[in-house]
């Protein structure tokens, strides 16, 4: 039961629905909240832990909450092994820091669009994640859930500083709204740095999702608000959303131009990527990320018609190391075994 | 930080000197401090490496040194965490730290966020008054703008609204 819950790919943001999925992979809003009368997590003792957990258990069982959000399930981190926790990281449901912890817990809705990290850096990190560009919807979801939780919880709040957080970088709204984008067009046309540098001037922060340095693997970028105090949640979300829409337009133009100017070459590149994904015997994760990026571009441009976009989303998680290892049921896989297994899983998902 | 004199041991004693309104600071380890006090408590001896200590004062260590002496004295009485502790870990101890370290946190927040005034959501249950105060703040900035634009009629309306809300706040 629990195992299914960890490994399922029926996670809401992986269903590839929602607007602008040709460019935007997912939209996520995270709210940091703390309870007034407990020290921040890094100073909590066992008794504090129990208080927090008890309080949350009764809160998420409240009838009003269940009626409005559906049932939420509380899992203690100590009930999960390290591999299971890492899969939750790979599915973007908990943070790497939280996966490293053995106290605290995580609360999920059935479709995992809601996940609440309990006792991460703050007592609560309420997170809503949806596929495509749905940042306003994600915010509304998180906001509603926040109100419902607050019916039963006394939040640490300051008239001047807003919601108080363990780290002052999150104080105020406690909100981080982020959008994951796939930008192969801007990368291919070498415009991505120019576009992304401009973002820092409007208070947004960009980072590559995988890989370090200048060339992020898989052409995936995460764009989020940089500051949390001084502007309202609505302003931040509206601002982010309008900037994202501009990037979407630029990305589409870049793709079209590049495709028109290099038709045969781009088609060749994409079909080769598909061929390798369908036939390779060994596949490391860097190569896989690059190839599935090409696959997605092929799907978006209509070069590949037989494959559904959902395949890309599933691959994004299924090629990750913890997921691979866990689903193969083998402990301590070596790199070669992992690459073999990765190649197999990719083939399996593509055949579906 | 290392002792500015022996540059070997951790500095744990902090001197502040004010000469001709010039404030200077010195950070020493216990041993050097004892020596310093014994030898120089009243006058500067020529053999004290004064230029040494002056150069260190002109380096960018000045500000951080002063900060550190200040931080060390600040402790949140609720969770017992010191400001220095926060400066190291980046994490405050409890929600009361914000009040207790306010004078240090204000400039920090300003640097990080460019603002120190929350203008977003309020907790619904506890937030009645906050909400009114926020409305007043918003109206007042609107008022300033209207006055600057010489739209006095509209400004008067907004002013009345502010008064109304302020009265409500006092209830």
Short mmCIF file of C-alpha atoms in Angstrom, two decimals:
data_model
loop_
_atom_site.label_atom_id
_atom_site.label_comp_id
_atom_site.label_asym_id
_atom_site.label_seq_id
_atom_site.Cartn_x
_atom_site.Cartn_y
_atom_site.Cartn_z
CA UNK A 1 0.00 0.00 0.00
CA UNK A 2 2.65 2.46 1.11
CA UNK A 3 5.01 1.19 -1.55
CA UNK A 4 2.45 1.88 -4.26
CA UNK A 5 2.01 5.31 -2.92
CA UNK A 6 5.69 6.06 -3.22
CA UNK A 7 6.21 4.56 -6.66
CA UNK A 8 2.96 5.47 -8.35
CA UNK A 9 3.30 7.64 -11.42
CA UNK A 10 -0.35 8.64 -11.02
CA UNK A 11 0.85 11.84 -9.43
CA UNK A 12 -1.21 14.82 -10.52
CA UNK A 13 1.61 16.86 -12.03
CA UNK A 14 2.77 13.87 -14.07
CA UNK A 15 -0.52 13.60 -15.97
CA UNK A 16 0.64 16.23 -18.50
CA UNK A 17 -2.69 18.07 -18.41
CA UNK A 18 -3.10 21.83 -18.10
CA UNK A 19 -2.29 24.76 -20.35
CA UNK A 20 1.03 25.39 -22.11
CA UNK A 21 2.51 21.97 -21.40
CA UNK A 22 4.54 22.36 -24.58
CA UNK A 23 6.78 24.74 -22.63
CA UNK A 24 5.79 24.59 -18.98
CA UNK A 25 6.25 21.28 -17.20
CA UNK A 26 4.77 22.15 -13.82
CA UNK A 27 3.70 24.94 -11.49
CA UNK A 28 4.32 24.81 -7.80
CA UNK A 29 3.49 26.99 -4.82
CA UNK A 30 5.00 26.44 -1.43
CA UNK A 31 3.95 28.21 1.75
CA UNK A 32 6.17 28.17 4.84
CA UNK A 33 4.27 28.24 8.12
CA UNK A 34 5.22 27.87 11.75
CA UNK A 35 3.27 27.40 14.94
CA UNK A 36 3.50 30.19 17.44
CA UNK A 37 4.36 28.22 20.52
CA UNK A 38 7.00 25.81 19.32
CA UNK A 39 10.65 26.57 18.66
CA UNK A 40 11.68 26.28 15.02
CA UNK A 41 12.40 22.70 13.85
CA UNK A 42 16.18 22.71 14.34
CA UNK A 43 15.63 23.38 18.06
CA UNK A 44 12.78 20.94 18.59
CA UNK A 45 13.11 18.02 20.99
CA UNK A 46 11.12 14.80 20.93
CA UNK A 47 8.33 16.24 23.00
CA UNK A 48 7.96 19.17 20.62
CA UNK A 49 7.94 16.70 17.72
CA UNK A 50 5.08 14.79 19.26
CA UNK A 51 3.13 17.95 19.97
CA UNK A 52 3.48 19.10 16.38
CA UNK A 53 2.55 15.73 14.94
CA UNK A 54 -0.46 15.27 17.22
CA UNK A 55 -1.69 18.74 16.46
CA UNK A 56 -1.44 18.13 12.72
CA UNK A 57 -3.07 14.74 12.86
CA UNK A 58 -6.18 16.19 14.48
CA UNK A 59 -6.09 19.18 12.14
CA UNK A 60 -6.04 17.19 8.93
CA UNK A 61 -8.80 14.92 10.22
CA UNK A 62 -11.14 17.85 10.79
CA UNK A 63 -14.40 17.34 8.92
CA UNK A 64 -14.36 20.72 7.30
CA UNK A 65 -10.90 20.14 5.88
CA UNK A 66 -11.63 16.66 4.61
CA UNK A 67 -14.81 17.93 3.00
CA UNK A 68 -12.95 20.62 1.08
CA UNK A 69 -9.64 19.03 0.16
CA UNK A 70 -10.44 15.33 0.32
CA UNK A 71 -8.70 13.05 2.77
CA UNK A 72 -5.07 13.75 3.55
CA UNK A 73 -2.71 11.05 4.67
CA UNK A 74 0.02 11.56 7.23
CA UNK A 75 3.20 9.50 6.92
CA UNK A 76 6.08 9.74 9.37
CA UNK A 77 9.47 9.95 7.73
CA UNK A 78 10.73 7.19 9.97
CA UNK A 79 8.22 4.84 8.34
CA UNK A 80 10.02 5.32 5.03
CA UNK A 81 13.44 4.00 4.09
CA UNK A 82 16.03 6.22 2.45
CA UNK A 83 15.28 4.97 -1.05
CA UNK A 84 11.57 5.70 -0.67
CA UNK A 85 12.32 9.18 0.57
CA UNK A 86 14.61 9.79 -2.37
CA UNK A 87 11.86 8.78 -4.77
CA UNK A 88 9.63 11.42 -3.20
CA UNK A 89 12.42 13.91 -3.91
CA UNK A 90 12.63 12.70 -7.50
CA UNK A 91 8.90 13.28 -7.80
CA UNK A 92 9.38 16.82 -6.41
CA UNK A 93 7.09 16.08 -3.49
CA UNK A 94 9.62 16.64 -0.72
CA UNK A 95 12.94 18.47 -0.58
CA UNK A 96 16.32 16.72 -0.49
CA UNK A 97 16.87 18.18 3.00
CA UNK A 98 13.63 16.64 4.21
CA UNK A 99 14.59 13.28 2.74
CA UNK A 100 17.71 13.39 4.88
CA UNK A 101 15.68 13.73 8.05
CA UNK A 102 14.21 10.91 10.09
CA UNK A 103 11.93 12.95 12.32
CA UNK A 104 8.96 14.85 11.02
CA UNK A 105 6.67 13.66 8.29
CA UNK A 106 4.83 14.29 5.12
CA UNK A 107 1.14 14.72 4.36
CA UNK A 108 -0.26 13.88 0.94
CA UNK A 109 -3.56 14.22 -0.82
CA UNK A 110 -4.64 11.24 -2.84
CA UNK A 111 -3.40 12.58 -6.17
CA UNK A 112 -0.28 14.05 -4.53
CA UNK A 113 -1.09 17.51 -5.82
CA UNK A 114 -0.91 18.50 -2.15
CA UNK A 115 2.10 17.61 -0.10
CA UNK A 116 2.89 19.12 3.26
CA UNK A 117 6.35 18.66 4.66
CA UNK A 118 6.16 18.54 8.42
CA UNK A 119 9.20 19.75 10.32
CA UNK A 120 11.40 20.61 7.40
CA UNK A 121 13.17 23.93 7.91
CA UNK A 122 9.80 25.25 9.08
CA UNK A 123 7.03 23.42 10.91
CA UNK A 124 4.98 23.28 7.76
CA UNK A 125 5.81 23.59 4.12
CA UNK A 126 2.50 23.46 2.30
CA UNK A 127 3.05 22.59 -1.33
CA UNK A 128 0.70 22.36 -4.29
CA UNK A 129 2.03 21.21 -7.61
CA UNK A 130 0.11 20.99 -10.88
CA UNK A 131 1.10 20.20 -14.46
CA UNK A 132 1.51 22.97 -17.05
CA UNK A 133 1.13 26.66 -16.34
CA UNK A 134 -1.32 26.66 -13.44
CA UNK A 135 0.50 28.83 -10.99
CA UNK A 136 -2.63 30.76 -9.98
CA UNK A 137 -4.52 27.52 -9.42
CA UNK A 138 -1.64 26.14 -7.39
CA UNK A 139 -1.67 29.28 -5.29
CA UNK A 140 -5.43 29.13 -4.78
CA UNK A 141 -5.16 25.52 -3.70
CA UNK A 142 -2.37 26.24 -1.26
CA UNK A 143 -4.18 29.30 0.02
CA UNK A 144 -7.41 27.42 0.69
CA UNK A 145 -5.54 24.63 2.41
CA UNK A 146 -3.66 27.18 4.48
CA UNK A 147 -6.94 28.74 5.65
CA UNK A 148 -8.32 25.34 6.57
CA UNK A 149 -5.22 24.44 8.54
CA UNK A 150 -5.28 27.80 10.29
CA UNK A 151 -8.76 27.07 11.65
CA UNK A 152 -7.05 24.76 14.07
CA UNK A 153 -3.45 26.02 14.24
CA UNK A 154 -2.01 29.16 15.78
CA UNK A 155 0.49 30.41 13.26
CA UNK A 156 3.51 32.51 14.12
CA UNK A 157 2.59 35.82 12.52
CA UNK A 158 3.90 39.33 12.97
CA UNK A 159 2.05 42.43 11.98
CA UNK A 160 5.11 43.92 10.33
CA UNK A 161 7.02 40.86 9.18
CA UNK A 162 4.15 38.61 8.19
CA UNK A 163 4.46 34.84 8.52
CA UNK A 164 7.56 34.14 10.56
CA UNK A 165 9.99 31.54 9.26
CA UNK A 166 13.15 29.92 10.56
CA UNK A 167 15.19 31.62 7.87
CA UNK A 168 14.55 35.32 7.21
CA UNK A 169 14.82 34.69 3.47
CA UNK A 170 11.30 33.25 3.61
CA UNK A 171 9.61 35.67 5.99
CA UNK A 172 6.56 37.65 4.93
CA UNK A 173 4.33 35.62 2.67
CA UNK A 174 6.44 32.52 3.23
CA UNK A 175 5.64 31.83 -0.39
CA UNK A 176 7.81 30.45 -3.12
CA UNK A 177 6.00 30.17 -6.43
CA UNK A 178 7.95 28.33 -9.07
CA UNK A 179 7.45 27.18 -12.60
CA UNK A 180 9.46 24.45 -14.29
CA UNK A 181 10.06 25.18 -17.95
CA UNK A 182 11.43 23.19 -20.86
CA UNK A 183 13.35 25.60 -23.09
CA UNK A 184 15.14 23.69 -25.87
CA UNK A 185 14.32 26.40 -28.41
CA UNK A 186 16.02 29.15 -26.46
CA UNK A 187 18.97 26.87 -25.74
CA UNK A 188 19.36 25.82 -29.37
CA UNK A 189 19.23 29.41 -30.57
CA UNK A 190 21.61 30.45 -27.79
CA UNK A 191 19.23 33.01 -26.37
CA UNK A 192 18.57 31.36 -23.08
CA UNK A 193 21.18 33.22 -21.06
CA UNK A 194 20.01 36.55 -22.33
CA UNK A 195 16.41 35.79 -21.46
CA UNK A 196 17.21 34.36 -18.08
CA UNK A 197 19.53 37.19 -17.04
CA UNK A 198 16.74 39.63 -17.74
CA UNK A 199 14.63 37.77 -15.19
CA UNK A 200 16.87 38.68 -12.30
CA UNK A 201 16.08 42.30 -13.05
CA UNK A 202 12.42 41.71 -12.32
CA UNK A 203 13.12 39.94 -9.05
CA UNK A 204 12.89 36.38 -10.31
CA UNK A 205 15.37 33.60 -9.70
CA UNK A 206 16.35 30.96 -12.24
CA UNK A 207 18.15 27.71 -11.84
CA UNK A 208 18.75 24.63 -13.91
CA UNK A 209 16.93 21.61 -12.59
CA UNK A 210 19.53 19.01 -13.40
CA UNK A 211 23.24 19.41 -13.89
CA UNK A 212 25.43 22.24 -12.81
CA UNK A 213 27.10 25.04 -14.68
CA UNK A 214 25.94 26.81 -17.76
CA UNK A 215 24.26 24.00 -19.62
CA UNK A 216 21.48 22.54 -17.58
CA UNK A 217 20.69 18.98 -18.52
CA UNK A 218 17.44 18.29 -20.24
CA UNK A 219 16.88 22.02 -20.96
CA UNK A 220 14.86 22.30 -17.78
CA UNK A 221 14.77 25.51 -15.79
CA UNK A 222 13.01 26.51 -12.66
CA UNK A 223 11.90 30.10 -12.32
CA UNK A 224 10.65 31.43 -9.02
CA UNK A 225 10.12 34.60 -7.02
CA UNK A 226 13.24 35.79 -5.25
CA UNK A 227 11.81 37.68 -2.31
CA UNK A 228 8.98 37.04 0.10
CA UNK A 229 8.28 40.28 1.93
CA UNK A 230 6.92 43.55 0.56
CA UNK A 231 4.52 42.28 -2.05
CA UNK A 232 1.29 40.36 -1.74
CA UNK A 233 0.93 36.77 -2.88
CA UNK A 234 -1.39 37.81 -5.68
CA UNK A 235 1.07 40.38 -6.99
CA UNK A 236 3.91 37.86 -6.94
CA UNK A 237 1.88 35.18 -8.69
CA UNK A 238 0.52 37.61 -11.30
CA UNK A 239 3.97 38.99 -11.99
CA UNK A 240 5.49 35.52 -12.29
CA UNK A 241 2.69 34.34 -14.49
CA UNK A 242 2.97 37.24 -16.92
CA UNK A 243 6.74 36.86 -17.19
CA UNK A 244 6.34 33.14 -17.81
CA UNK A 245 3.86 33.83 -20.58
CA UNK A 246 6.39 36.06 -22.28
CA UNK A 247 9.04 33.38 -22.05
CA UNK A 248 6.57 30.88 -23.47
CA UNK A 249 6.07 33.13 -26.48
CA UNK A 250 9.80 33.58 -26.97
CA UNK A 251 10.41 29.87 -26.67
CA UNK A 252 7.73 29.09 -29.25
CA UNK A 253 9.14 31.62 -31.68
CA UNK A 254 12.65 30.26 -31.17
CA UNK A 255 11.47 26.71 -31.82
CA UNK A 256 9.62 27.67 -34.95
CA UNK A 257 12.50 29.69 -36.36
CA UNK A 258 15.02 27.02 -35.59
CA UNK A 259 12.81 24.32 -37.07
CA UNK A 260 12.17 26.30 -40.25
CA UNK A 261 15.83 27.05 -40.72
CA UNK A 262 17.13 23.57 -39.88
CA UNK A 263 14.21 21.29 -40.70
CA UNK A 264 16.08 18.20 -41.79
CA UNK A 265 18.73 18.50 -39.12
CA UNK A 266 16.29 18.96 -36.28
CA UNK A 267 14.09 16.11 -37.48
CA UNK A 268 17.16 13.95 -37.76
CA UNK A 269 18.27 14.83 -34.25
CA UNK A 270 14.85 14.09 -32.82
CA UNK A 271 14.32 10.81 -34.66
CA UNK A 272 17.80 9.65 -33.66
CA UNK A 273 17.01 10.45 -30.06
CA UNK A 274 13.83 8.42 -30.34
CA UNK A 275 15.73 5.59 -31.97
CA UNK A 276 18.31 5.47 -29.21
CA UNK A 277 15.69 5.62 -26.49
CA UNK A 278 13.82 2.73 -28.13
CA UNK A 279 16.83 0.55 -28.74
CA UNK A 280 19.70 1.26 -26.38
CA UNK A 281 20.87 -1.42 -23.97
CA UNK A 282 22.66 0.91 -21.60
CA UNK A 283 21.63 4.43 -20.73
CA UNK A 284 23.15 6.76 -18.17
CA UNK A 285 20.99 9.45 -16.67
CA UNK A 286 22.68 12.44 -18.36
CA UNK A 287 22.17 10.93 -21.76
CA UNK A 288 18.61 9.98 -20.91
CA UNK A 289 17.76 13.53 -19.84
CA UNK A 290 19.14 14.92 -23.09
CA UNK A 291 17.34 12.39 -25.23
CA UNK A 292 13.96 12.74 -23.57
CA UNK A 293 14.27 16.49 -24.00
CA UNK A 294 14.65 15.93 -27.74
CA UNK A 295 11.74 13.50 -27.62
CA UNK A 296 9.54 16.10 -25.99
CA UNK A 297 10.52 18.71 -28.55
CA UNK A 298 9.59 16.21 -31.25
CA UNK A 299 6.19 15.64 -29.67
CA UNK A 300 5.56 19.37 -29.25
CA UNK A 301 6.54 20.17 -32.84
CA UNK A 302 4.41 17.34 -34.21
CA UNK A 303 7.45 15.53 -35.59
CA UNK A 304 6.62 12.55 -33.39
CA UNK A 305 2.92 11.83 -33.40
CA UNK A 306 2.55 8.38 -31.96
CA UNK A 307 3.85 9.22 -28.51
CA UNK A 308 1.78 10.97 -25.88
CA UNK A 309 3.27 13.82 -23.87
CA UNK A 310 2.49 11.91 -20.69
CA UNK A 311 5.27 9.52 -21.66
CA UNK A 312 7.78 12.32 -21.27
CA UNK A 313 6.48 13.19 -17.81
CA UNK A 314 6.64 9.56 -16.73
CA UNK A 315 10.16 9.20 -18.08
CA UNK A 316 11.27 12.28 -16.21
CA UNK A 317 10.70 10.41 -12.95
CA UNK A 318 11.28 6.84 -14.05
CA UNK A 319 14.87 7.41 -15.20
CA UNK A 320 15.92 8.78 -11.80
CA UNK A 321 18.31 6.60 -9.77
CA UNK A 322 16.22 5.93 -6.66
CA UNK A 323 13.12 5.15 -8.67
CA UNK A 324 15.09 2.73 -10.85
CA UNK A 325 16.67 0.98 -7.96
CA UNK A 326 13.46 0.70 -5.99
CA UNK A 327 11.30 -0.62 -8.81
CA UNK A 328 13.92 -3.19 -9.79
CA UNK A 329 13.81 -4.51 -6.23
CA UNK A 330 17.58 -4.79 -6.20
CA UNK A 331 19.72 -3.38 -3.46
CA UNK A 332 23.01 -1.70 -4.15
CA UNK A 333 22.92 -1.70 -7.93
CA UNK A 334 26.20 -0.81 -9.63
CA UNK A 335 26.30 1.90 -12.27
CA UNK A 336 26.20 -0.58 -15.13
CA UNK A 337 23.21 -2.46 -13.76
CA UNK A 338 21.46 0.84 -13.26
CA UNK A 339 22.15 1.93 -16.83
CA UNK A 340 20.86 -1.42 -18.07
CA UNK A 341 17.72 -1.14 -15.99
CA UNK A 342 17.22 2.46 -17.12
CA UNK A 343 17.39 1.43 -20.77
CA UNK A 344 14.81 -1.29 -20.08
CA UNK A 345 12.39 0.96 -18.25
CA UNK A 346 12.57 3.57 -20.99
CA UNK A 347 11.72 0.97 -23.60
CA UNK A 348 8.87 -0.31 -21.49
CA UNK A 349 7.34 3.14 -20.99
CA UNK A 350 7.73 4.01 -24.68
CA UNK A 351 5.90 0.85 -25.70
CA UNK A 352 2.85 1.73 -23.63
CA UNK B 1 37.84 34.73 14.28
CA UNK B 2 41.48 34.71 15.19
CA UNK B 3 43.11 36.94 17.74
CA UNK B 4 44.41 40.03 15.97
CA UNK B 5 47.63 40.00 17.91
CA UNK B 6 48.96 36.44 18.02
CA UNK B 7 46.85 35.30 15.05
CA UNK B 8 46.87 31.83 16.52
CA UNK B 9 44.15 31.48 19.08
CA UNK B 10 40.44 32.25 18.80
CA UNK B 11 39.60 35.86 19.76
CA UNK B 12 37.24 35.99 22.68
CA UNK B 13 37.80 39.42 24.25
CA UNK B 14 36.68 42.56 22.49
CA UNK B 15 37.97 46.03 23.28
CA UNK B 16 36.34 49.23 22.15
CA UNK B 17 38.35 52.41 22.26
CA UNK B 18 37.13 55.90 21.57
CA UNK B 19 39.87 58.42 20.85
CA UNK B 20 38.88 61.82 19.49
CA UNK B 21 35.48 60.42 18.61
CA UNK B 22 37.17 57.76 16.53
CA UNK B 23 35.87 54.41 17.59
CA UNK B 24 38.29 51.55 17.23
CA UNK B 25 37.95 47.91 18.06
CA UNK B 26 40.35 45.18 18.98
CA UNK B 27 39.73 41.46 19.17
CA UNK B 28 42.12 39.37 21.17
CA UNK B 29 42.43 35.94 22.66
CA UNK B 30 42.41 35.68 26.42
CA UNK B 31 46.15 35.46 26.74
CA UNK B 32 46.96 38.42 24.57
CA UNK B 33 44.18 40.37 26.22
CA UNK B 34 45.67 39.82 29.63
CA UNK B 35 49.02 41.00 28.37
CA UNK B 36 47.44 43.92 26.63
CA UNK B 37 45.59 45.01 29.74
CA UNK B 38 48.59 44.60 32.01
CA UNK B 39 50.88 46.47 29.74
CA UNK B 40 48.66 49.00 28.09
CA UNK B 41 45.76 49.70 30.27
CA UNK B 42 46.78 53.33 30.66
CA UNK B 43 49.30 54.18 27.99
CA UNK B 44 50.42 52.78 24.73
CA UNK B 45 53.89 51.38 24.92
CA UNK B 46 56.01 51.86 21.81
CA UNK B 47 56.67 48.15 21.54
CA UNK B 48 53.03 47.32 21.04
CA UNK B 49 52.55 46.49 17.39
CA UNK B 50 50.29 49.45 16.96
CA UNK B 51 50.61 49.73 13.20
CA UNK B 52 49.70 46.12 13.03
CA UNK B 53 46.52 46.67 14.81
CA UNK B 54 45.78 49.80 12.86
CA UNK B 55 46.11 48.07 9.52
CA UNK B 56 43.73 45.43 10.65
CA UNK B 57 41.32 48.18 11.56
CA UNK B 58 41.45 49.69 8.13
CA UNK B 59 40.78 46.41 6.44
CA UNK B 60 37.20 45.40 5.90
CA UNK B 61 37.37 43.63 9.22
CA UNK B 62 36.19 46.81 10.90
CA UNK B 63 32.52 46.44 10.31
CA UNK B 64 32.28 42.75 10.82
CA UNK B 65 34.26 43.07 14.02
CA UNK B 66 31.87 45.60 15.37
CA UNK B 67 28.93 43.52 14.27
CA UNK B 68 30.26 40.51 16.00
CA UNK B 69 30.73 42.20 19.34
CA UNK B 70 27.18 43.44 19.09
CA UNK B 71 25.78 40.07 18.07
CA UNK B 72 27.42 38.30 20.86
CA UNK B 73 25.53 40.26 23.41
CA UNK B 74 22.13 39.55 21.90
CA UNK B 75 20.29 36.47 23.07
CA UNK B 76 16.64 35.62 22.54
CA UNK B 77 15.23 34.98 26.02
CA UNK B 78 12.56 32.63 24.69
CA UNK B 79 14.71 30.08 22.88
CA UNK B 80 18.15 31.10 24.19
CA UNK B 81 19.69 31.36 20.78
CA UNK B 82 22.24 34.15 20.29
CA UNK B 83 22.43 36.43 17.30
CA UNK B 84 25.90 35.09 16.58
CA UNK B 85 24.40 31.63 16.49
CA UNK B 86 21.87 32.78 13.95
CA UNK B 87 24.56 34.52 11.91
CA UNK B 88 26.38 31.20 11.70
CA UNK B 89 23.50 28.88 10.93
CA UNK B 90 21.17 31.24 9.08
CA UNK B 91 18.31 29.97 11.20
CA UNK B 92 16.48 31.77 13.95
CA UNK B 93 15.44 29.80 17.00
CA UNK B 94 11.80 30.71 17.41
CA UNK B 95 9.21 33.16 16.20
CA UNK B 96 10.01 35.52 19.08
CA UNK B 97 13.56 35.99 17.74
CA UNK B 98 12.11 38.40 15.19
CA UNK B 99 11.13 40.83 17.96
CA UNK B 100 14.18 40.19 20.06
CA UNK B 101 16.66 40.67 17.24
CA UNK B 102 14.60 43.32 15.53
CA UNK B 103 17.29 45.99 15.34
CA UNK B 104 19.69 43.60 13.64
CA UNK B 105 17.09 41.92 11.46
CA UNK B 106 15.54 45.06 10.00
CA UNK B 107 18.60 46.02 7.94
CA UNK B 108 19.13 42.39 7.00
CA UNK B 109 15.58 42.03 5.69
CA UNK B 110 15.96 45.27 3.82
CA UNK B 111 19.08 43.90 2.15
CA UNK B 112 17.57 40.55 1.25
CA UNK B 113 14.09 41.59 0.23
CA UNK B 114 14.28 45.34 -0.28
CA UNK B 115 11.38 45.66 2.13
CA UNK B 116 10.54 45.09 5.76
CA UNK B 117 6.80 45.45 5.61
CA UNK B 118 4.59 42.45 4.90
CA UNK B 119 1.73 43.35 2.62
CA UNK B 120 0.23 40.00 1.88
CA UNK B 121 -2.07 37.54 3.54
CA UNK B 122 -3.08 37.52 7.19
CA UNK B 123 -4.20 34.57 9.26
CA UNK B 124 -7.99 34.65 9.10
CA UNK B 125 -8.69 33.94 12.74
CA UNK B 126 -6.16 36.31 14.27
CA UNK B 127 -6.06 38.78 11.44
CA UNK B 128 -9.07 41.12 11.87
CA UNK B 129 -7.07 44.08 13.11
CA UNK B 130 -4.09 43.38 10.89
CA UNK B 131 -6.35 43.55 7.93
CA UNK B 132 -7.70 46.96 8.87
CA UNK B 133 -4.20 48.26 9.51
CA UNK B 134 -3.08 47.02 6.14
CA UNK B 135 -6.04 48.69 4.46
CA UNK B 136 -5.11 51.94 6.20
CA UNK B 137 -1.53 51.63 4.98
CA UNK B 138 -2.66 51.05 1.43
CA UNK B 139 -5.10 53.95 1.53
CA UNK B 140 -2.50 56.28 2.96
CA UNK B 141 -0.05 55.58 0.16
CA UNK B 142 -2.91 56.07 -2.28
CA UNK B 143 -3.65 59.36 -0.56
CA UNK B 144 -0.09 60.59 -1.00
CA UNK B 145 -0.23 59.78 -4.65
CA UNK B 146 -3.53 61.59 -5.11
CA UNK B 147 -2.24 64.68 -3.34
CA UNK B 148 0.88 64.66 -5.47
CA UNK B 149 -1.32 64.47 -8.53
CA UNK B 150 -3.43 67.30 -7.09
CA UNK B 151 -6.57 65.21 -7.21
CA UNK B 152 -7.89 66.73 -4.02
CA UNK B 153 -11.50 65.69 -4.24
CA UNK B 154 -10.65 62.07 -4.55
CA UNK B 155 -8.00 62.51 -1.87
CA UNK B 156 -10.59 63.83 0.57
CA UNK B 157 -12.67 60.73 -0.01
CA UNK B 158 -9.73 58.50 0.70
CA UNK B 159 -8.84 60.53 3.80
CA UNK B 160 -12.37 60.04 5.17
CA UNK B 161 -12.08 56.35 4.56
CA UNK B 162 -8.81 56.26 6.49
CA UNK B 163 -10.46 58.07 9.39
CA UNK B 164 -13.35 55.66 9.34
CA UNK B 165 -11.01 52.69 9.48
CA UNK B 166 -8.90 54.24 12.21
CA UNK B 167 -12.02 54.71 14.30
CA UNK B 168 -12.92 51.10 13.70
CA UNK B 169 -9.50 50.08 14.89
CA UNK B 170 -10.01 51.83 18.19
CA UNK B 171 -13.31 50.08 18.94
#
